[in-house]
Amino acid sequence: MSEQKEIALQVSGMTCAACASRIEKGLKRMDGVTDAHVNLALETSNVTYNPSETGAAAIKEKIEKLGYGVVTEKAEFQIAGMTCAACANRIEKRLNKTEGVSSAPVNFALETVAVEYNPKEVAITDLKETVAKLGYQLEQKGEADGETESPQKKEQRKQTVRLIFSAILSFPLLWAMVSHFSFTSFIWVPDIFMNPWMQFALATPVQFVIGWPFYTGAYKALRNKSANMDVLVALGTTAAYVYSLYLTIQSLGAHGHTDGLYYETSAILLTLILLGKRFEAKAKGRSSDAIKKLMKLQAKTATVVRDGQEQVIPIEDVMTGDLVYVKPGERIPVDGEVTEGRSAVDESMITGESIPVDKSPGDSVTGATMNANGFLKIKAVNVGKDTALSQIIRVVEEAQGSKAPIQRLADQISGIFVPIVLGIAVTTFLIWYFWAAPGDVGEAISKLIAVLVIACPCALGLATPTSIMAGSGRSAEFGILFKGGEHLEKTHRLDTIVLDKTGTVTNGKPVLTDAVAADGFEETELLRLAAAAETGSEHPLGEAIAAGVKEKGIDIPKLTRFEAKIGAGVSAEAAGKTILVGSRRLMESEGVQHEALLFQMSALEGEGKTVMLVSVDGEPAGLIAVADTIKETSREAVKRLMSMGLEVIMMTGDNRKTAEAIAKEAGITRVIADVRPEQKAEEIFRLQQTGSRVAMVGDGINDAPALATADIGMAIGTGTDIAMETADITLIRGDLNSIADAIRMSRLTMKNIKQNLFWALGYNTLGIPIAAFGFLAPWVAGAAMAFSSVSVVLNALRLQRAK
């Protein structure tokens, strides 16, 4: 039977038994959850789950998606001292076993851990002490803000210095090694480099000074009853060094070169490992470029008006309500509303659209976008951590630091890999010493070292996190924000896409589409009088008519009387005429003979449009149609999704006639209509019961229950109107093509991860027997190990070039 684990979470926001029941049902629907009980009185949730299928973080996230809170805090830490995936695995296991910690995913590539914990049960100092006992160091993000150099930068600088000295000391040993091969015997080698004591003098500082971190790492690992890469490196290089020292002491009476020394093996191995780690660190740095690029978009200062004076202040000092001046060519420093001025704003960093958007008083603007050609006065609405850019950076950071379920495979393998390798290495030594090359200690040690070195599981530890970092970072550049690595993985499995209609398939606001004049009336006259009547209306349909007529450049006469007929239309007077705009019921009640217009009215209603009749001085003047039109890209996007093998469904609260008309225009064949917001989640659940893997795409607010129920919830929107807290994925652009882009990036990332895992596992699977059979010199094994890690990172970085 698979392992079961139970957690108790403090839940906030429950007001009645229905809340508790809703949480219980939502949790029990999760993969991996075997039981869930919510106690309303105690405000707790006890959940039993299979840790191989889900985790405490996913359970907490599910509760939050349902609209409730979990009483935990989150702390981000940098970890110093990790050398391989086994280190990360050990830290994660120990922290997850700590009382009060609900989750602690360690990212080996970023050298970070995000700990979710109950502050009533455990303190940050306790977490630091726990990790310190394992031999590593935790430093909370933000603690070293005043320092000029981060711990990672300091470690990289030390690593570079060690590499330089190691290379200088190892070079003479490498030169001396040339004489070992017949095909390179023509190369001159200084006699002093052949002297065993000279080789001892060169190798010793490399082994015990430059290589000391491997010894300390190995000691800490063994002290905690585990093994990591440091154990393999320390054992292999020490065996070569000690055996060479033994032969050197034996040669006290001899002069000149002694055969069978392996000083160069240990020194060159350590140098190559350090070189590989340096390349690896540099490549890993590139994979977090997305965050750095986003950070650079932030304005450093802002021009504000305080006490009637213009002041240039640091961006951190801007407050909500401040009036901010933005000149042409400057970045907009905060999210806000234009109060004065007109300009075009380049919003490509938010929406991905290259065409600037015109802004005028009343329009909203987003921080970090570029003001193109006009002067703007902006009232600050969101500042600091509340701006859209800050939220985007936070989401990308969390996604890059999170784990995809596929990484559990790599973690499990890494956890048992080193002990198995040690067993294989010892077996190899014994076979060579007693059978393949009887009595030849040097030959047996050489094979043992080669096995130990070639088996280092660094590439395995890097395979998943580097791809997640690169994939989520590149997606962010397209305006696609994955909330975590698990969502990046799950998205590629989707087979059904459910689209909300309003604001997703359509533009979300009605516009004037048709005007049909009756006999004796001109279309222009119909439009100007209808618009005059609607200028007094606050109804969205009336506003759409007035705005549409203005856009056509038609003069609208001044309104002299206005009366709203609730639920039927409006009655008004303008240009000396009495005007009615509204439904059939309004016309019938006022005695207007409108029967001649009914055929055209029904035809337009069949297209999903809202049609209003117009009469002037008691005579039918014509009809006007208003509709929420589909976005320009919706049909193309739906076609693209279908070509990817996905079923596309539109779900809406509108009546079926209107819904089917919109769906037909967008190219969607299946429609679920007349659905109330609270029923949408039930419809999603029904689709899941048939075996479908469903993505719900909506605005993230009224669709929240459906977004939470779906396998993947996608919030689609523009600017600051993005529901990042509800959705698994936020699609910043108001374009359905983003859905296909998100699925494509998920597929590319998963393909990349599988390539990395295949390379890492295949490398070890092939390399170990080759080394054991004696076809791989130890120094070649060291070079191959370094190349393996770097190649995995470079393969992941290919995702940054995805189109």
Coordinates of C-alpha atoms in Angstrom, one line a residue, residues 461-681:
G461 CA 19.3 17.2 -10.2
L462 CA 19.4 20.0 -12.8
A463 CA 17.3 18.2 -15.4
T464 CA 13.8 19.5 -14.2
P465 CA 14.4 22.8 -12.4
T466 CA 16.4 24.4 -15.2
S467 CA 13.7 23.6 -17.7
I468 CA 11.0 24.9 -15.4
M469 CA 13.0 28.1 -14.9
A470 CA 13.6 28.6 -18.6
G471 CA 10.1 27.6 -19.7
S472 CA 8.2 29.8 -17.2
G473 CA 10.6 32.7 -17.8
R474 CA 10.1 32.6 -21.5
S475 CA 6.3 32.2 -21.1
A476 CA 6.3 35.4 -19.0
E477 CA 7.8 37.3 -21.9
F478 CA 4.8 36.2 -23.9
G479 CA 2.4 37.4 -21.2
I480 CA 1.7 33.9 -19.9
L481 CA 2.2 33.5 -16.1
F482 CA 2.3 29.9 -14.8
K483 CA 1.6 30.0 -11.0
G484 CA 3.8 26.9 -10.4
G485 CA 5.8 24.1 -12.0
E486 CA 3.0 21.6 -11.4
H487 CA 0.7 23.8 -13.6
L488 CA 3.3 24.0 -16.3
E489 CA 3.4 20.2 -16.3
K490 CA -0.3 19.6 -16.2
T491 CA -1.2 22.0 -19.0
H492 CA 0.4 19.7 -21.7
R493 CA -2.1 16.9 -20.8
L494 CA -5.2 19.0 -21.4
D495 CA -7.7 17.8 -24.0
T496 CA -10.7 20.1 -23.4
I497 CA -10.9 23.9 -23.3
V498 CA -14.0 25.5 -21.9
L499 CA -14.3 29.2 -22.7
D500 CA -16.4 31.8 -20.9
K501 CA -18.2 34.0 -23.5
T502 CA -18.3 37.5 -22.2
G503 CA -14.8 39.1 -22.1
T504 CA -13.1 35.9 -23.2
V505 CA -14.5 35.0 -26.7
T506 CA -16.1 38.4 -27.0
N507 CA -14.8 41.9 -26.2
G508 CA -17.0 42.1 -23.1
K509 CA -18.9 45.3 -24.0
P510 CA -21.8 46.0 -26.4
V511 CA -21.2 48.0 -29.5
L512 CA -23.5 49.4 -32.2
T513 CA -23.7 46.9 -35.1
D514 CA -26.8 47.5 -37.3
A515 CA -29.3 50.3 -38.1
V516 CA -32.3 49.6 -40.4
A517 CA -34.5 52.6 -41.3
A518 CA -38.2 52.2 -41.9
D519 CA -39.9 53.6 -45.0
G520 CA -39.8 57.4 -45.0
F521 CA -36.7 57.6 -42.7
E522 CA -33.0 57.9 -43.5
E523 CA -30.5 55.9 -41.6
T524 CA -28.5 59.0 -40.5
E525 CA -31.7 60.6 -39.1
L526 CA -32.6 57.3 -37.3
L527 CA -29.2 57.2 -35.7
R528 CA -29.0 60.8 -34.6
L529 CA -32.4 60.8 -33.0
A530 CA -31.9 57.4 -31.3
A531 CA -28.5 58.6 -30.0
A532 CA -30.1 61.8 -28.7
A533 CA -32.6 59.8 -26.7
E534 CA -30.0 57.5 -25.3
T535 CA -27.6 60.3 -24.1
G536 CA -29.7 60.5 -21.0
S537 CA -29.5 56.7 -20.4
E538 CA -27.0 55.0 -18.0
H539 CA -27.9 51.5 -19.4
P540 CA -24.9 49.8 -21.2
L541 CA -26.9 49.3 -24.4
G542 CA -27.9 52.9 -24.5
E543 CA -24.3 54.0 -23.9
A544 CA -23.3 51.7 -26.7
I545 CA -25.7 53.4 -29.2
A546 CA -24.6 56.9 -28.2
A547 CA -20.9 56.0 -28.4
G548 CA -21.4 54.2 -31.8
V549 CA -23.1 57.2 -33.4
K550 CA -20.5 59.6 -32.1
E551 CA -17.8 57.4 -33.7
K552 CA -19.6 57.8 -37.0
G553 CA -19.2 61.5 -36.8
I554 CA -23.0 62.2 -36.7
D555 CA -24.1 65.3 -34.9
I556 CA -26.4 64.5 -32.0
P557 CA -29.1 67.0 -31.1
K558 CA -29.5 68.2 -27.5
L559 CA -31.9 66.3 -25.3
T560 CA -34.8 68.4 -23.9
R561 CA -36.7 65.6 -22.0
F562 CA -35.8 62.2 -20.8
E563 CA -37.7 59.4 -19.1
A564 CA -36.5 55.9 -18.5
K565 CA -39.1 53.1 -19.0
I566 CA -37.8 50.5 -16.6
G567 CA -37.3 47.2 -18.3
A568 CA -38.7 48.5 -21.6
G569 CA -36.6 51.4 -23.0
V570 CA -36.6 55.2 -22.9
S571 CA -38.9 58.1 -23.9
A572 CA -37.3 61.4 -24.8
E573 CA -37.6 64.7 -26.7
A574 CA -34.9 66.2 -28.9
A575 CA -34.9 68.5 -32.0
G576 CA -38.6 69.1 -31.4
K577 CA -39.5 65.4 -31.8
T578 CA -40.8 62.7 -29.4
I579 CA -38.6 59.7 -29.6
L580 CA -39.1 56.1 -28.2
V581 CA -36.3 53.5 -28.1
G582 CA -37.0 50.1 -26.7
S583 CA -38.7 46.7 -26.8
R584 CA -41.8 45.5 -28.6
R585 CA -43.7 45.9 -25.3
L586 CA -42.8 49.6 -25.2
M587 CA -44.1 50.1 -28.8
E588 CA -47.3 48.2 -28.1
S589 CA -48.0 50.2 -24.9
E590 CA -47.5 53.5 -26.8
G591 CA -49.6 52.3 -29.8
V592 CA -46.8 52.3 -32.4
Q593 CA -47.5 50.0 -35.4
H594 CA -44.1 48.2 -35.7
E595 CA -45.2 44.9 -37.4
A596 CA -43.4 45.8 -40.6
L597 CA -40.1 45.6 -38.8
L598 CA -40.6 42.3 -37.0
F599 CA -39.1 40.1 -39.8
Q600 CA -35.8 42.0 -39.8
M601 CA -35.8 42.2 -36.0
S602 CA -36.1 38.4 -35.8
A603 CA -33.3 37.9 -38.3
L604 CA -30.9 40.1 -36.3
E605 CA -31.9 38.4 -33.0
G606 CA -31.1 35.1 -34.7
E607 CA -27.5 36.4 -35.0
G608 CA -27.3 36.9 -31.3
K609 CA -27.8 40.6 -31.3
T610 CA -30.0 42.8 -29.0
V611 CA -32.5 44.7 -31.1
M612 CA -34.3 47.9 -30.1
L613 CA -37.2 49.5 -32.0
V614 CA -37.3 53.2 -32.6
S615 CA -40.3 55.5 -33.2
V616 CA -40.5 59.2 -33.9
D617 CA -43.7 61.2 -33.2
G618 CA -45.6 57.9 -32.9
E619 CA -44.4 56.5 -36.3
P620 CA -42.0 53.5 -36.6
A621 CA -38.6 54.9 -37.6
G622 CA -36.6 51.7 -37.7
L623 CA -34.5 49.5 -35.5
I624 CA -31.1 49.5 -34.0
A625 CA -29.0 46.4 -33.1
V626 CA -26.3 46.2 -30.4
A627 CA -24.1 43.1 -29.7
D628 CA -21.1 42.1 -27.7
T629 CA -18.8 41.3 -30.7
I630 CA -16.2 38.6 -30.8
K631 CA -12.5 39.6 -30.6
E632 CA -10.7 39.8 -33.9
T633 CA -8.4 36.9 -33.0
S634 CA -11.1 34.5 -31.4
R635 CA -11.9 32.6 -34.6
E636 CA -8.2 32.1 -35.5
A637 CA -7.4 31.1 -31.9
V638 CA -10.3 28.5 -31.8
K639 CA -9.1 27.1 -35.1
R640 CA -5.6 26.8 -33.8
L641 CA -6.7 25.0 -30.6
M642 CA -8.7 22.5 -32.6
S643 CA -5.7 21.9 -34.9
M644 CA -3.8 20.9 -31.7
G645 CA -6.3 18.1 -31.0
L646 CA -8.3 20.0 -28.3
E647 CA -12.1 20.1 -28.0
V648 CA -13.3 23.7 -27.6
I649 CA -16.5 24.4 -25.6
M650 CA -18.2 27.7 -24.9
M651 CA -20.1 28.0 -21.6
T652 CA -22.2 31.1 -20.8
G653 CA -25.1 32.3 -18.8
D654 CA -26.7 33.8 -22.0
N655 CA -29.7 32.2 -23.7
R656 CA -28.9 29.4 -26.2
K657 CA -29.9 31.4 -29.2
T658 CA -27.4 34.2 -28.5
A659 CA -24.8 31.8 -27.4
E660 CA -25.0 29.6 -30.5
A661 CA -24.8 32.7 -32.7
I662 CA -21.6 33.8 -31.0
A663 CA -20.2 30.3 -31.0
K664 CA -20.9 29.9 -34.8
E665 CA -19.1 33.1 -35.5
A666 CA -16.1 32.0 -33.5
G667 CA -16.1 28.5 -35.0
I668 CA -17.1 26.7 -31.8
T669 CA -19.5 23.7 -32.3
R670 CA -20.3 22.8 -28.7
V671 CA -22.2 25.2 -26.4
I672 CA -23.3 25.0 -22.8
A673 CA -25.8 27.9 -22.3
D674 CA -28.2 29.2 -19.6
V675 CA -25.7 28.4 -16.9
R676 CA -25.6 30.4 -13.7
P677 CA -22.2 31.3 -12.2
E678 CA -22.6 28.7 -9.4
Q679 CA -23.5 26.0 -11.9
K680 CA -20.4 26.4 -14.0
A681 CA -18.2 24.4 -11.6

